Amino acid sequence: MAVLPPHRAGDLSPLEVLAQGPHSFTSDGRLMTQVMRVPSERLVSGPLGARLEVVVLDSSGRRENQVLGDGDWGARDLGIPNPEDLPRDRRFLAQQAYGVAADTLESVERALGRRMGWASAGRLRLYANDPIDYRNSGYTRSDCSIRFGLIEDSRHAERLPLVLYRDLVAHEVAHAVIDGYRPRWADALAGADQLALHEALADLLAMLGVFTAVPVVEGIIAGQLKASGATLESIDSTLLASGLFRFADNLFSRGGAGRSPMSGSPPPDWRSDMEPHRRAAGAVHAVLGTVLRLWRAELGRPGRRASVYQVAAAGSRIGERVLNMLLRGLAYMAPVDVLWEDLLRGILAADAVVVPGDEHNYRGTLRACFAEVGIVAGADGALDGLFDLRELNYPVRLSALVSDSDEVLRFIWDNPRLMDAAKLDPAGRIVLDRVRPSQRISPDGFAVSEIEVSFVQELRLDAAAARKRGLRSRSAVVLRGGGLLRFDEGGRLAFSALKPVLDVQRQQELLDGAADARIAAQRIGASLFHPMAETQQHGR
């Protein structure tokens, strides 16, 4: 067996990928590319790594292994082919798929301070040039795979693999990451809001991911300035948004994008739309609006418009910070039945732990942008959810709390006040989803360590038992709830997000929304970039 050269955690491998897609060029006519520095690992031909596998098919439809690393430490970058060769350069298709997927996974892990897993054990498999129709591309939970189909494009002599669009790859990998972290946000009992939240998070992770590279932001802005004839002094939010906040830009030969969330205001009824992507419009607009508002404020300071680079650097710093705020917020949300208000609260609470002083008004701006689309959160002092949970019993040992689910169950059981707040059935089974430590670095350089615990309880009731509980139902139902608990370094409860199980009003609202959830699931299965086979039967 070959002996690998010495290596260590934290080593990075540079991989060049298309920064947006095969039809995005710099102002001087070159393909817009980005060098991603992805975590190094032992790669074998395929490419095949510890958690990612890329499948590339040859012209006859048989698997053809590509070599990014032949059992070596780290990936080898062979550069970008000529634009006309992109559809048929199978080695580069593997490099694009692996590079963007590894970068997306690493960005989430870095923000949350922990490893992320998939919904099913093993690897996430990415089919870089599957012969399926492009409309059926997407993530499939049942076999933990992502298939990127082919699209007819008059700009190329042969069908174009969708894997060449960076944000499409990032979007689908984001679905897989979120599904592994919170599988109940998109299962058969998930409501219409949870399905829309999945789409919002995947879109935002894909679109904000571009901000991790200042040269890419600089190139996009330079292109927009050249096309519009604008100057640095006249640059405004519309120009900034026009090139940066478009999903799958230039996907279609007429030059259109898959989605352009900042092209106008969200419709007033976005929260009741049955199509999950449109139902996500308000939250997506609020987060991207936060970036633009903070960016515009930064450009108002002296000297911030001296060059395109300075404009881009300011936007990159702000966009990456907002992306990290969003990702950290996921760790402050319940494992079931999350709503838009939960997203806002999670982002605000998580950021306050890492950055207690909001010197540049990130949280204030985020609140304002969410309020404009009708999403509000409680006062800062109430974000921790501990109003009735400040005097608890702690008959646990910190060393066991970090890793032992039985110790967590004991903590919950020995605190009737917590049981009551979560409205748990004492006779019912409480399932511990995860007990995981996390560590994040605050701007002052200190580590913020916490223990994350999530639990769920499900009760199955026949129609008579449901009516006895005060629910209006003619058939058997499933009541589900639970919560997220976060403990500080001393083992004290520092945050809670609860979804009460035996809360009649909440459960009735969920039962009443079951029909909407079924419609949303059907429409997402019929929408662009969603495999039809993944449409599942919804209902409580």
PDB file of N, CA, C and O in Angstrom, residues 279-325:
ATOM      1  N   ARG A 279     -43.432  30.753  -1.864  1.00  0.00           N
ATOM      2  CA  ARG A 279     -43.735  30.936  -0.442  1.00  0.00           C
ATOM      3  C   ARG A 279     -42.487  31.346   0.343  1.00  0.00           C
ATOM      4  O   ARG A 279     -42.593  31.886   1.454  1.00  0.00           O
ATOM      5  N   ALA A 280     -41.328  31.116  -0.228  1.00  0.00           N
ATOM      6  CA  ALA A 280     -40.069  31.508   0.413  1.00  0.00           C
ATOM      7  C   ALA A 280     -39.636  32.921   0.052  1.00  0.00           C
ATOM      8  O   ALA A 280     -38.648  33.427   0.588  1.00  0.00           O
ATOM      9  N   ALA A 281     -40.372  33.574  -0.840  1.00  0.00           N
ATOM     10  CA  ALA A 281     -39.925  34.849  -1.412  1.00  0.00           C
ATOM     11  C   ALA A 281     -39.674  35.912  -0.361  1.00  0.00           C
ATOM     12  O   ALA A 281     -38.696  36.666  -0.446  1.00  0.00           O
ATOM     13  N   GLY A 282     -40.540  36.001   0.644  1.00  0.00           N
ATOM     14  CA  GLY A 282     -40.400  37.051   1.647  1.00  0.00           C
ATOM     15  C   GLY A 282     -39.115  36.922   2.439  1.00  0.00           C
ATOM     16  O   GLY A 282     -38.383  37.905   2.629  1.00  0.00           O
ATOM     17  N   ALA A 283     -38.809  35.709   2.916  1.00  0.00           N
ATOM     18  CA  ALA A 283     -37.607  35.506   3.725  1.00  0.00           C
ATOM     19  C   ALA A 283     -36.347  35.695   2.896  1.00  0.00           C
ATOM     20  O   ALA A 283     -35.366  36.287   3.362  1.00  0.00           O
ATOM     21  N   VAL A 284     -36.345  35.189   1.660  1.00  0.00           N
ATOM     22  CA  VAL A 284     -35.179  35.359   0.792  1.00  0.00           C
ATOM     23  C   VAL A 284     -34.936  36.850   0.531  1.00  0.00           C
ATOM     24  O   VAL A 284     -33.805  37.341   0.607  1.00  0.00           O
ATOM     25  N   HIS A 285     -36.012  37.568   0.246  1.00  0.00           N
ATOM     26  CA  HIS A 285     -35.904  39.006  -0.011  1.00  0.00           C
ATOM     27  C   HIS A 285     -35.379  39.737   1.219  1.00  0.00           C
ATOM     28  O   HIS A 285     -34.559  40.663   1.109  1.00  0.00           O
ATOM     29  N   ALA A 286     -35.818  39.335   2.407  1.00  0.00           N
ATOM     30  CA  ALA A 286     -35.378  40.002   3.643  1.00  0.00           C
ATOM     31  C   ALA A 286     -33.888  39.808   3.889  1.00  0.00           C
ATOM     32  O   ALA A 286     -33.177  40.756   4.255  1.00  0.00           O
ATOM     33  N   VAL A 287     -33.390  38.594   3.699  1.00  0.00           N
ATOM     34  CA  VAL A 287     -31.969  38.336   3.943  1.00  0.00           C
ATOM     35  C   VAL A 287     -31.099  39.055   2.913  1.00  0.00           C
ATOM     36  O   VAL A 287     -30.105  39.715   3.266  1.00  0.00           O
ATOM     37  N   LEU A 288     -31.455  38.939   1.632  1.00  0.00           N
ATOM     38  CA  LEU A 288     -30.671  39.620   0.605  1.00  0.00           C
ATOM     39  C   LEU A 288     -30.788  41.135   0.751  1.00  0.00           C
ATOM     40  O   LEU A 288     -29.814  41.866   0.517  1.00  0.00           O
ATOM     41  N   GLY A 289     -31.957  41.616   1.158  1.00  0.00           N
ATOM     42  CA  GLY A 289     -32.129  43.044   1.405  1.00  0.00           C
ATOM     43  C   GLY A 289     -31.243  43.530   2.537  1.00  0.00           C
ATOM     44  O   GLY A 289     -30.760  44.669   2.515  1.00  0.00           O
ATOM     45  N   THR A 290     -31.024  42.682   3.528  1.00  0.00           N
ATOM     46  CA  THR A 290     -30.118  43.036   4.625  1.00  0.00           C
ATOM     47  C   THR A 290     -28.703  43.270   4.096  1.00  0.00           C
ATOM     48  O   THR A 290     -28.033  44.236   4.472  1.00  0.00           O
ATOM     49  N   VAL A 291     -28.245  42.371   3.220  1.00  0.00           N
ATOM     50  CA  VAL A 291     -26.912  42.524   2.635  1.00  0.00           C
ATOM     51  C   VAL A 291     -26.818  43.838   1.867  1.00  0.00           C
ATOM     52  O   VAL A 291     -25.868  44.614   2.036  1.00  0.00           O
ATOM     53  N   LEU A 292     -27.810  44.101   1.025  1.00  0.00           N
ATOM     54  CA  LEU A 292     -27.769  45.321   0.207  1.00  0.00           C
ATOM     55  C   LEU A 292     -27.820  46.576   1.059  1.00  0.00           C
ATOM     56  O   LEU A 292     -27.105  47.558   0.790  1.00  0.00           O
ATOM     57  N   ARG A 293     -28.636  46.578   2.089  1.00  0.00           N
ATOM     58  CA  ARG A 293     -28.767  47.774   2.933  1.00  0.00           C
ATOM     59  C   ARG A 293     -27.472  48.045   3.700  1.00  0.00           C
ATOM     60  O   ARG A 293     -27.028  49.187   3.802  1.00  0.00           O
ATOM     61  N   LEU A 294     -26.872  46.997   4.248  1.00  0.00           N
ATOM     62  CA  LEU A 294     -25.603  47.165   4.955  1.00  0.00           C
ATOM     63  C   LEU A 294     -24.490  47.564   3.994  1.00  0.00           C
ATOM     64  O   LEU A 294     -23.613  48.388   4.333  1.00  0.00           O
ATOM     65  N   TRP A 295     -24.504  47.016   2.807  1.00  0.00           N
ATOM     66  CA  TRP A 295     -23.502  47.333   1.787  1.00  0.00           C
ATOM     67  C   TRP A 295     -23.613  48.797   1.370  1.00  0.00           C
ATOM     68  O   TRP A 295     -22.614  49.509   1.280  1.00  0.00           O
ATOM     69  N   ARG A 296     -24.838  49.230   1.130  1.00  0.00           N
ATOM     70  CA  ARG A 296     -25.052  50.620   0.734  1.00  0.00           C
ATOM     71  C   ARG A 296     -24.587  51.576   1.832  1.00  0.00           C
ATOM     72  O   ARG A 296     -23.975  52.614   1.553  1.00  0.00           O
ATOM     73  N   ALA A 297     -24.858  51.218   3.076  1.00  0.00           N
ATOM     74  CA  ALA A 297     -24.412  52.056   4.195  1.00  0.00           C
ATOM     75  C   ALA A 297     -22.886  52.114   4.255  1.00  0.00           C
ATOM     76  O   ALA A 297     -22.293  53.168   4.512  1.00  0.00           O
ATOM     77  N   GLU A 298     -22.231  50.978   4.014  1.00  0.00           N
ATOM     78  CA  GLU A 298     -20.769  50.944   4.033  1.00  0.00           C
ATOM     79  C   GLU A 298     -20.184  51.797   2.914  1.00  0.00           C
ATOM     80  O   GLU A 298     -19.172  52.491   3.104  1.00  0.00           O
ATOM     81  N   LEU A 299     -20.821  51.760   1.740  1.00  0.00           N
ATOM     82  CA  LEU A 299     -20.320  52.546   0.610  1.00  0.00           C
ATOM     83  C   LEU A 299     -20.531  54.041   0.820  1.00  0.00           C
ATOM     84  O   LEU A 299     -19.940  54.858   0.108  1.00  0.00           O
ATOM     85  N   GLY A 300     -21.371  54.408   1.780  1.00  0.00           N
ATOM     86  CA  GLY A 300     -21.571  55.815   2.096  1.00  0.00           C
ATOM     87  C   GLY A 300     -20.454  56.413   2.927  1.00  0.00           C
ATOM     88  O   GLY A 300     -20.389  57.642   3.108  1.00  0.00           O
ATOM     89  N   ARG A 301     -19.564  55.577   3.436  1.00  0.00           N
ATOM     90  CA  ARG A 301     -18.444  56.075   4.234  1.00  0.00           C
ATOM     91  C   ARG A 301     -17.335  56.587   3.318  1.00  0.00           C
ATOM     92  O   ARG A 301     -17.183  56.114   2.183  1.00  0.00           O
ATOM     93  N   PRO A 302     -16.547  57.556   3.783  1.00  0.00           N
ATOM     94  CA  PRO A 302     -15.497  58.151   2.941  1.00  0.00           C
ATOM     95  C   PRO A 302     -14.515  57.110   2.411  1.00  0.00           C
ATOM     96  O   PRO A 302     -14.055  56.232   3.143  1.00  0.00           O
ATOM     97  N   GLY A 303     -14.215  57.184   1.119  1.00  0.00           N
ATOM     98  CA  GLY A 303     -13.202  56.338   0.506  1.00  0.00           C
ATOM     99  C   GLY A 303     -13.639  54.946   0.130  1.00  0.00           C
ATOM    100  O   GLY A 303     -12.849  54.187  -0.436  1.00  0.00           O
ATOM    101  N   ARG A 304     -14.911  54.590   0.408  1.00  0.00           N
ATOM    102  CA  ARG A 304     -15.342  53.218   0.147  1.00  0.00           C
ATOM    103  C   ARG A 304     -15.650  52.962  -1.335  1.00  0.00           C
ATOM    104  O   ARG A 304     -15.862  51.829  -1.735  1.00  0.00           O
ATOM    105  N   ARG A 305     -15.686  54.025  -2.152  1.00  0.00           N
ATOM    106  CA  ARG A 305     -15.943  53.863  -3.588  1.00  0.00           C
ATOM    107  C   ARG A 305     -14.710  54.215  -4.418  1.00  0.00           C
ATOM    108  O   ARG A 305     -14.811  54.562  -5.589  1.00  0.00           O
ATOM    109  N   ALA A 306     -13.545  54.138  -3.818  1.00  0.00           N
ATOM    110  CA  ALA A 306     -12.331  54.542  -4.518  1.00  0.00           C
ATOM    111  C   ALA A 306     -11.992  53.616  -5.682  1.00  0.00           C
ATOM    112  O   ALA A 306     -11.349  54.029  -6.644  1.00  0.00           O
ATOM    113  N   SER A 307     -12.391  52.361  -5.599  1.00  0.00           N
ATOM    114  CA  SER A 307     -12.113  51.399  -6.668  1.00  0.00           C
ATOM    115  C   SER A 307     -13.168  50.307  -6.653  1.00  0.00           C
ATOM    116  O   SER A 307     -13.881  50.113  -5.659  1.00  0.00           O
ATOM    117  N   VAL A 308     -13.256  49.588  -7.767  1.00  0.00           N
ATOM    118  CA  VAL A 308     -14.185  48.458  -7.832  1.00  0.00           C
ATOM    119  C   VAL A 308     -13.810  47.421  -6.783  1.00  0.00           C
ATOM    120  O   VAL A 308     -14.673  46.799  -6.155  1.00  0.00           O
ATOM    121  N   TYR A 309     -12.508  47.250  -6.560  1.00  0.00           N
ATOM    122  CA  TYR A 309     -12.065  46.278  -5.563  1.00  0.00           C
ATOM    123  C   TYR A 309     -12.591  46.642  -4.180  1.00  0.00           C
ATOM    124  O   TYR A 309     -13.054  45.761  -3.441  1.00  0.00           O
ATOM    125  N   GLN A 310     -12.520  47.924  -3.801  1.00  0.00           N
ATOM    126  CA  GLN A 310     -12.992  48.313  -2.473  1.00  0.00           C
ATOM    127  C   GLN A 310     -14.491  48.102  -2.330  1.00  0.00           C
ATOM    128  O   GLN A 310     -14.966  47.671  -1.284  1.00  0.00           O
ATOM    129  N   VAL A 311     -15.236  48.394  -3.390  1.00  0.00           N
ATOM    130  CA  VAL A 311     -16.682  48.137  -3.364  1.00  0.00           C
ATOM    131  C   VAL A 311     -16.942  46.646  -3.187  1.00  0.00           C
ATOM    132  O   VAL A 311     -17.777  46.225  -2.375  1.00  0.00           O
ATOM    133  N   ALA A 312     -16.202  45.834  -3.947  1.00  0.00           N
ATOM    134  CA  ALA A 312     -16.377  44.378  -3.878  1.00  0.00           C
ATOM    135  C   ALA A 312     -15.957  43.830  -2.527  1.00  0.00           C
ATOM    136  O   ALA A 312     -16.630  42.952  -1.960  1.00  0.00           O
ATOM    137  N   ALA A 313     -14.846  44.317  -1.981  1.00  0.00           N
ATOM    138  CA  ALA A 313     -14.360  43.820  -0.695  1.00  0.00           C
ATOM    139  C   ALA A 313     -15.363  44.105   0.410  1.00  0.00           C
ATOM    140  O   ALA A 313     -15.596  43.262   1.288  1.00  0.00           O
ATOM    141  N   ALA A 314     -15.967  45.299   0.377  1.00  0.00           N
ATOM    142  CA  ALA A 314     -16.977  45.636   1.384  1.00  0.00           C
ATOM    143  C   ALA A 314     -18.179  44.708   1.262  1.00  0.00           C
ATOM    144  O   ALA A 314     -18.686  44.181   2.261  1.00  0.00           O
ATOM    145  N   GLY A 315     -18.649  44.471   0.033  1.00  0.00           N
ATOM    146  CA  GLY A 315     -19.791  43.580  -0.162  1.00  0.00           C
ATOM    147  C   GLY A 315     -19.489  42.155   0.205  1.00  0.00           C
ATOM    148  O   GLY A 315     -20.327  41.446   0.785  1.00  0.00           O
ATOM    149  N   SER A 316     -18.276  41.691  -0.111  1.00  0.00           N
ATOM    150  CA  SER A 316     -17.888  40.321   0.211  1.00  0.00           C
ATOM    151  C   SER A 316     -17.868  40.108   1.717  1.00  0.00           C
ATOM    152  O   SER A 316     -18.358  39.084   2.216  1.00  0.00           O
ATOM    153  N   ARG A 317     -17.313  41.065   2.436  1.00  0.00           N
ATOM    154  CA  ARG A 317     -17.244  40.959   3.899  1.00  0.00           C
ATOM    155  C   ARG A 317     -18.650  40.918   4.507  1.00  0.00           C
ATOM    156  O   ARG A 317     -18.936  40.103   5.390  1.00  0.00           O
ATOM    157  N   ILE A 318     -19.531  41.762   4.014  1.00  0.00           N
ATOM    158  CA  ILE A 318     -20.896  41.821   4.545  1.00  0.00           C
ATOM    159  C   ILE A 318     -21.675  40.567   4.158  1.00  0.00           C
ATOM    160  O   ILE A 318     -22.362  39.961   4.993  1.00  0.00           O
ATOM    161  N   GLY A 319     -21.576  40.167   2.894  1.00  0.00           N
ATOM    162  CA  GLY A 319     -22.317  38.986   2.447  1.00  0.00           C
ATOM    163  C   GLY A 319     -21.908  37.724   3.180  1.00  0.00           C
ATOM    164  O   GLY A 319     -22.755  36.909   3.568  1.00  0.00           O
ATOM    165  N   GLU A 320     -20.603  37.567   3.399  1.00  0.00           N
ATOM    166  CA  GLU A 320     -20.138  36.377   4.108  1.00  0.00           C
ATOM    167  C   GLU A 320     -20.579  36.409   5.566  1.00  0.00           C
ATOM    168  O   GLU A 320     -20.940  35.375   6.136  1.00  0.00           O
ATOM    169  N   ARG A 321     -20.571  37.583   6.182  1.00  0.00           N
ATOM    170  CA  ARG A 321     -21.013  37.694   7.581  1.00  0.00           C
ATOM    171  C   ARG A 321     -22.498  37.349   7.704  1.00  0.00           C
ATOM    172  O   ARG A 321     -22.907  36.610   8.611  1.00  0.00           O
ATOM    173  N   VAL A 322     -23.319  37.863   6.782  1.00  0.00           N
ATOM    174  CA  VAL A 322     -24.757  37.560   6.833  1.00  0.00           C
ATOM    175  C   VAL A 322     -24.998  36.077   6.580  1.00  0.00           C
ATOM    176  O   VAL A 322     -25.867  35.452   7.210  1.00  0.00           O
ATOM    177  N   LEU A 323     -24.238  35.475   5.658  1.00  0.00           N
ATOM    178  CA  LEU A 323     -24.372  34.033   5.409  1.00  0.00           C
ATOM    179  C   LEU A 323     -24.057  33.249   6.668  1.00  0.00           C
ATOM    180  O   LEU A 323     -24.782  32.310   7.033  1.00  0.00           O
ATOM    181  N   ASN A 324     -23.001  33.615   7.375  1.00  0.00           N
ATOM    182  CA  ASN A 324     -22.660  32.910   8.610  1.00  0.00           C
ATOM    183  C   ASN A 324     -23.718  33.118   9.688  1.00  0.00           C
ATOM    184  O   ASN A 324     -24.017  32.201  10.467  1.00  0.00           O
ATOM    185  N   MET A 325     -24.297  34.305   9.761  1.00  0.00           N
ATOM    186  CA  MET A 325     -25.402  34.544  10.698  1.00  0.00           C
ATOM    187  C   MET A 325     -26.559  33.597  10.397  1.00  0.00           C
ATOM    188  O   MET A 325     -27.151  32.989  11.301  1.00  0.00           O
TER     189      MET A 325
END
